[in-house]
XYZ file of N, CA and C in Angstrom:
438
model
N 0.854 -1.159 0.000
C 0.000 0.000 0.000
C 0.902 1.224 0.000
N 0.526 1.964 -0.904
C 1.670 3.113 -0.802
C 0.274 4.405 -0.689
N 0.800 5.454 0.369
C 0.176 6.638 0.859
C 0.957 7.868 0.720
N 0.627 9.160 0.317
C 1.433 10.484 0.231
C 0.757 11.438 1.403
N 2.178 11.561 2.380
C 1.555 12.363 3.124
C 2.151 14.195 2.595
N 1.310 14.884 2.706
C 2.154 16.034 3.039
C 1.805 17.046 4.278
N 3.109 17.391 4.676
C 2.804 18.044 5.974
C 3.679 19.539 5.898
N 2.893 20.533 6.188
C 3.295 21.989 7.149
C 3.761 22.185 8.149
N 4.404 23.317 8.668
C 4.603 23.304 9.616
C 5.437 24.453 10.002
N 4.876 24.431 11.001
C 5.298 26.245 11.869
C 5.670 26.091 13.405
N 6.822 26.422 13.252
C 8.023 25.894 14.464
C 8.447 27.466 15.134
N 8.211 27.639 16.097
C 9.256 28.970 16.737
C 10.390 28.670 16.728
N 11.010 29.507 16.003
C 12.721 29.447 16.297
C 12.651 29.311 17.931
N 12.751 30.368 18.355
C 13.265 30.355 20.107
C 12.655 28.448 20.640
N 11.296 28.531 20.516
C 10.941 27.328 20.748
C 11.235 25.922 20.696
N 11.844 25.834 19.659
C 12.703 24.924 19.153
C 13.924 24.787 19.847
N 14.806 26.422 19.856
C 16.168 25.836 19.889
C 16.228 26.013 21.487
N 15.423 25.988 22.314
C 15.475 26.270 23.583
C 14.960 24.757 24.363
N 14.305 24.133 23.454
C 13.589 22.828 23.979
C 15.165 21.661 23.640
N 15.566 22.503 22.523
C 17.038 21.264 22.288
C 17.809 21.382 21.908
N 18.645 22.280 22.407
C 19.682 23.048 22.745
C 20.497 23.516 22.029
N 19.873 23.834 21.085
C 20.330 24.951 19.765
C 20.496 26.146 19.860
N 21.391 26.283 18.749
C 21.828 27.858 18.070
C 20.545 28.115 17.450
N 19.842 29.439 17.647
C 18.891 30.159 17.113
C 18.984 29.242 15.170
N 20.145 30.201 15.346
C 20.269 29.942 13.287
C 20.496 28.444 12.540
N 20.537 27.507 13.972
C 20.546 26.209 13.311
C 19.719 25.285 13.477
N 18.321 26.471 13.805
C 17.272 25.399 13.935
C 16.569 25.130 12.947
N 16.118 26.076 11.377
C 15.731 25.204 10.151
C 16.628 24.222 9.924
N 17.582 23.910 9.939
C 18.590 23.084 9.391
C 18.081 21.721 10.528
N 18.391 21.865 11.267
C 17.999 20.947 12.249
C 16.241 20.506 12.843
N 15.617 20.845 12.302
C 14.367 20.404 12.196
C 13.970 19.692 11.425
N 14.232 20.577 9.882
C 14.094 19.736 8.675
C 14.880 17.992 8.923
N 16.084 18.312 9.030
C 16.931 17.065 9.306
C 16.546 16.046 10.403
N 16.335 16.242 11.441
C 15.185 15.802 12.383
C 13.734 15.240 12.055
N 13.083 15.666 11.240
C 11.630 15.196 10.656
C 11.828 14.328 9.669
N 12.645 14.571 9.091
C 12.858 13.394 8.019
C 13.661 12.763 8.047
N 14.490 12.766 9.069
C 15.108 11.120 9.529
C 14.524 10.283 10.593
N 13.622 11.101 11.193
C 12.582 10.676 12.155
C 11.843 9.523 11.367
N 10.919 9.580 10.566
C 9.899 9.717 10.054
C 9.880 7.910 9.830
N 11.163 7.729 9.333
C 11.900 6.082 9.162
C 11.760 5.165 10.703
N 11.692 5.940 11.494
C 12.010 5.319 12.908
C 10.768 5.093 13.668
N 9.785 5.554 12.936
C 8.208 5.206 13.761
C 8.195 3.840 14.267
N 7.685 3.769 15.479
C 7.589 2.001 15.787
C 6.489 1.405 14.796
N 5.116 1.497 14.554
C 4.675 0.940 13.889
C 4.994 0.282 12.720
N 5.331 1.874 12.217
C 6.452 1.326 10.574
C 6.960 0.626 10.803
N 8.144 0.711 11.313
C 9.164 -0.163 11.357
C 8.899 -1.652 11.803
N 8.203 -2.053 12.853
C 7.159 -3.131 12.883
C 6.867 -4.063 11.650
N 5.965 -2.880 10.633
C 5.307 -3.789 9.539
C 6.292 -3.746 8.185
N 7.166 -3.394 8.634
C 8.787 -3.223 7.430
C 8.008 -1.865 6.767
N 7.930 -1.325 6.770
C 6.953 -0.556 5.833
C 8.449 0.779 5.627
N 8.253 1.947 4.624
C 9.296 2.789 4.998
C 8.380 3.879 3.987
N 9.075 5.283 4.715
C 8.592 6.142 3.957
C 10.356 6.930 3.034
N 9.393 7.638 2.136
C 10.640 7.944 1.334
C 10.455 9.556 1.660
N 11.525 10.340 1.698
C 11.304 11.787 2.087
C 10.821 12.489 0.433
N 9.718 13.074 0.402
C 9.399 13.634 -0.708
C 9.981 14.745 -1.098
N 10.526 15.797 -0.327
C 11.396 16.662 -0.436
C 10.798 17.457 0.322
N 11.442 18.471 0.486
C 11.489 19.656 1.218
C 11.067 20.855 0.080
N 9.287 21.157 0.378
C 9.010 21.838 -0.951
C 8.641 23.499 -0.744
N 9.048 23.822 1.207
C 8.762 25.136 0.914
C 9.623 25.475 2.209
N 10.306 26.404 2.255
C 11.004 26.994 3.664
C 10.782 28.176 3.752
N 10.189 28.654 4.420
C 10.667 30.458 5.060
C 10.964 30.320 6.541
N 12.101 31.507 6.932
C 12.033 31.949 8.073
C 11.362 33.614 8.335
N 11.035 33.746 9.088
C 10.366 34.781 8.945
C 9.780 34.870 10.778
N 9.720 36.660 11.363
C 8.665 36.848 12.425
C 9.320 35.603 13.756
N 10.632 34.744 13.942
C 10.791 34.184 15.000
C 10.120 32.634 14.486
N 9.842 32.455 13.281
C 9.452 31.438 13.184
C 10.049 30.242 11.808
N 9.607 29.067 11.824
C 10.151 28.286 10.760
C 9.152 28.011 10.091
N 8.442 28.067 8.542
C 7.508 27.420 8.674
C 7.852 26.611 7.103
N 7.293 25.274 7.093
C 8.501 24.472 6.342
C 7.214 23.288 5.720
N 7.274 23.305 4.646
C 6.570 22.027 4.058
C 7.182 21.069 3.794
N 6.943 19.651 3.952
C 7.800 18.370 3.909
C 6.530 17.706 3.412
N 6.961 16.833 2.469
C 6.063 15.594 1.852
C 6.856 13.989 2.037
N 5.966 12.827 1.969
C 6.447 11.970 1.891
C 5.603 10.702 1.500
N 6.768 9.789 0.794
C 6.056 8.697 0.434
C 6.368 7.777 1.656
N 4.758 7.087 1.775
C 4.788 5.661 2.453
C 4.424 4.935 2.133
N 5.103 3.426 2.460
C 4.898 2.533 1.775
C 4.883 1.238 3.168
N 4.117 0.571 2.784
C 3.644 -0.476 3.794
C 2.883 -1.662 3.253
N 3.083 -2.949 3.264
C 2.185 -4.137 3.031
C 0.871 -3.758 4.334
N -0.056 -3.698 3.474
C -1.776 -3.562 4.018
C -1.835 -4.836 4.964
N -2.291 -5.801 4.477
C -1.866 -7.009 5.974
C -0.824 -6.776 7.183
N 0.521 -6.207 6.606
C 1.112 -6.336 7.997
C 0.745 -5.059 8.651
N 0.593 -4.280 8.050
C -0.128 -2.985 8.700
C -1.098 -3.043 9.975
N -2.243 -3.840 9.138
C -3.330 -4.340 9.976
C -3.015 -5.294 11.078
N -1.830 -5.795 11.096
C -1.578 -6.725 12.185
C -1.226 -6.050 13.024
N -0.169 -4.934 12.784
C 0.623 -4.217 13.777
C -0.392 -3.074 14.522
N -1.226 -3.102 13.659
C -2.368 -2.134 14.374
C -3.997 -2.749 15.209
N -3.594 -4.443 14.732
C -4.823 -4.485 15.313
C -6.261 -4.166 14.213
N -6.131 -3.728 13.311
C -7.027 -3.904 12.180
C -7.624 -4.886 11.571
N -9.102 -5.215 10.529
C -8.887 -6.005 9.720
C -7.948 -5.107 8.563
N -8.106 -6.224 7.725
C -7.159 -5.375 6.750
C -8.083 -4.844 5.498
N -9.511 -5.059 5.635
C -10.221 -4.349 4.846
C -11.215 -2.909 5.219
N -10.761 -2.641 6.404
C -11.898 -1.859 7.014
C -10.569 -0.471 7.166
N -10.661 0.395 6.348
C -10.412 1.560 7.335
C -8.415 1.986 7.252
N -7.620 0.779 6.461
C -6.218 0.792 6.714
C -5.565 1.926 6.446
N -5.816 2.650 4.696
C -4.828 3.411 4.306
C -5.072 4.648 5.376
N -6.978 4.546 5.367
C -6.617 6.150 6.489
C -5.752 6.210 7.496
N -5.754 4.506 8.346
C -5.217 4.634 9.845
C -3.961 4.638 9.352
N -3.153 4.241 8.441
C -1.705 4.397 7.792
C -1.408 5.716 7.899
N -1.831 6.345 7.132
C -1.638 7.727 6.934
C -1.846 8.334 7.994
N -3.162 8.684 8.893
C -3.200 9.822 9.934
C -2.565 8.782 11.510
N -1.644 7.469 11.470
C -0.794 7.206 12.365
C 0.064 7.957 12.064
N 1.020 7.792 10.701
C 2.185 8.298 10.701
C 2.134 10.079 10.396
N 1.504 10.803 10.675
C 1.249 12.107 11.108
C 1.058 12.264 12.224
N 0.240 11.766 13.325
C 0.207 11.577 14.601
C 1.922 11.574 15.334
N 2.179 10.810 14.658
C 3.489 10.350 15.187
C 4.497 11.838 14.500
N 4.471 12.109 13.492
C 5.374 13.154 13.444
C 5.185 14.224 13.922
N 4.002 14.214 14.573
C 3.501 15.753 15.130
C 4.166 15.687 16.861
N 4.268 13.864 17.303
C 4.294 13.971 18.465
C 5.820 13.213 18.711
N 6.621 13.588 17.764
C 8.311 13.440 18.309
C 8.995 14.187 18.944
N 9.714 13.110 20.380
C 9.973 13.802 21.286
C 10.900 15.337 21.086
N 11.884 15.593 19.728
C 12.058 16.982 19.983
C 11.116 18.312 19.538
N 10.148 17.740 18.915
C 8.655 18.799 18.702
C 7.393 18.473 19.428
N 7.532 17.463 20.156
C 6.454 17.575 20.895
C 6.520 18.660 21.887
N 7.272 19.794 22.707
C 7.065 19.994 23.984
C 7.064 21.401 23.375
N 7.212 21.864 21.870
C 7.258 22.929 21.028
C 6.542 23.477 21.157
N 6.154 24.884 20.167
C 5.409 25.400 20.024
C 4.687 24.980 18.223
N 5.313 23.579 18.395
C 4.710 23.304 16.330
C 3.316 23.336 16.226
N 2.656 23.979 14.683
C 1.717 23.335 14.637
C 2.039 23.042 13.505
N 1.292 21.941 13.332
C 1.534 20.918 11.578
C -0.031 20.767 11.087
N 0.173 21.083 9.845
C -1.680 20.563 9.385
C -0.832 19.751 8.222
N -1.906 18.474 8.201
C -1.458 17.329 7.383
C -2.469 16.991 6.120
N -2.031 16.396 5.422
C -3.163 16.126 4.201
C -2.441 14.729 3.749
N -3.686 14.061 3.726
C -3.285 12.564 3.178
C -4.739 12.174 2.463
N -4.252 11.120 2.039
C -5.893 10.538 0.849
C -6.081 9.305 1.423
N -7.360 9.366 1.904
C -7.877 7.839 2.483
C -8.502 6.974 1.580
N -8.622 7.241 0.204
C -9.480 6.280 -0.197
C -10.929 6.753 -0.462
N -11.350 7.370 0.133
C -12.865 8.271 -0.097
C -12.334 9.517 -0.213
N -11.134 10.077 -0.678
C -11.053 11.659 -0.567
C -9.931 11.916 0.277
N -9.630 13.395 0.045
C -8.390 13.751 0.975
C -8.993 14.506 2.463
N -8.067 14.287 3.556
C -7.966 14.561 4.704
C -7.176 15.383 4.823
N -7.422 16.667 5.816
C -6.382 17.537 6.435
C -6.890 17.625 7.493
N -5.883 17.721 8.524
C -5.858 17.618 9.850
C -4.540 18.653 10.382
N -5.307 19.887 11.336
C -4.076 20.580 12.069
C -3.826 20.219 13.717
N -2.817 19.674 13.944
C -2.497 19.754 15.353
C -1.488 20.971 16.269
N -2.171 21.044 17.126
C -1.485 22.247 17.571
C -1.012 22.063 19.380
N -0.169 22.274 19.832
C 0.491 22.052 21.406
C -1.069 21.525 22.214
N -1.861 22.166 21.677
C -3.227 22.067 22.524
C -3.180 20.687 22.384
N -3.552 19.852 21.275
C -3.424 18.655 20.872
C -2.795 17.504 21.545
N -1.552 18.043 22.038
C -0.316 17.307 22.179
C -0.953 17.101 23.400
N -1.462 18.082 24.514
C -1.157 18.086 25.355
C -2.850 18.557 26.220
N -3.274 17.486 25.845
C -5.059 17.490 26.031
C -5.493 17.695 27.574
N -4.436 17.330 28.469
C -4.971 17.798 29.850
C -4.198 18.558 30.570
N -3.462 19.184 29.456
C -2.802 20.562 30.315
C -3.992 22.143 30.965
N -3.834 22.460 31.591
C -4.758 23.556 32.059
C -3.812 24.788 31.754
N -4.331 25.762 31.206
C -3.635 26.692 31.182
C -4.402 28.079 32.519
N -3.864 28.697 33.040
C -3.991 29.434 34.342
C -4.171 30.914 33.693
């Protein structure tokens, strides 16, 4: 089963390089590089052999204290082992849970999870395309703010 995700994303500089212990100016460099070597290392994936291919890096600005950076990617996964590793049948529902797992998961890696990222994602389930934005709120569903 092969799926195209593409994902956005808007990173605070300070936010970033303060959560992991960066130079201000080497945090596009190190994000980008970070998300897409990440992306290979998902447990699930890696589980069902599955791998994604980095689609490229199709938009960067810095700008205002912030990064905001488009990344695409191919995934690729056998549909049966998918469904095993998830607990699925393998006819009900896979490419979506394929796709909005491995966005889940890139939204919630440990050096952007504690960020200020938000990522909105777009993937095709099979009935149509999906976009989905997650934002710290997301991450972090029973935080109270004061």
């Amino acid at each position: 089963m092969i799926a195209r995700l593409d994902t956005w994303w808007t990173v605070g500089v300070a936010s970033f390089a303060q959560d992991n212990g960066y130079d201000e100016a080497e945090v596009p460099r190190e994000l980008i590089g970070y998300v897409t070597a990440s992306v290979t290392d998902i447990k699930a994936l890696d589980d069902a052999e599955g791998w994604a291919y980095d689609g490229g890096l199709t938009r960067l600005r810095v700008g205002d204290g912030q990064v905001h950076m488009a990344l695409g990617f191919r995934l690729e996964v056998d549909r049966e082992a998918w469904a095993a590793v998830r607990g699925l049948h393998p006819r009900a529902g896979v490419r979506e849970d394929f796709a909005a797992h491995i966005a889940r998961e890139l939204i919630s890696l440990p050096s952007v999870c504690e960020t200020d990222a938000v990522m909105t994602a777009r993937y095709a389930t099979g009935h149509g395309q999906v976009r989905r934005t997650w934002t710290w709120e997301d991450r972090h569903p029973n935080h109270r703010t004061t």
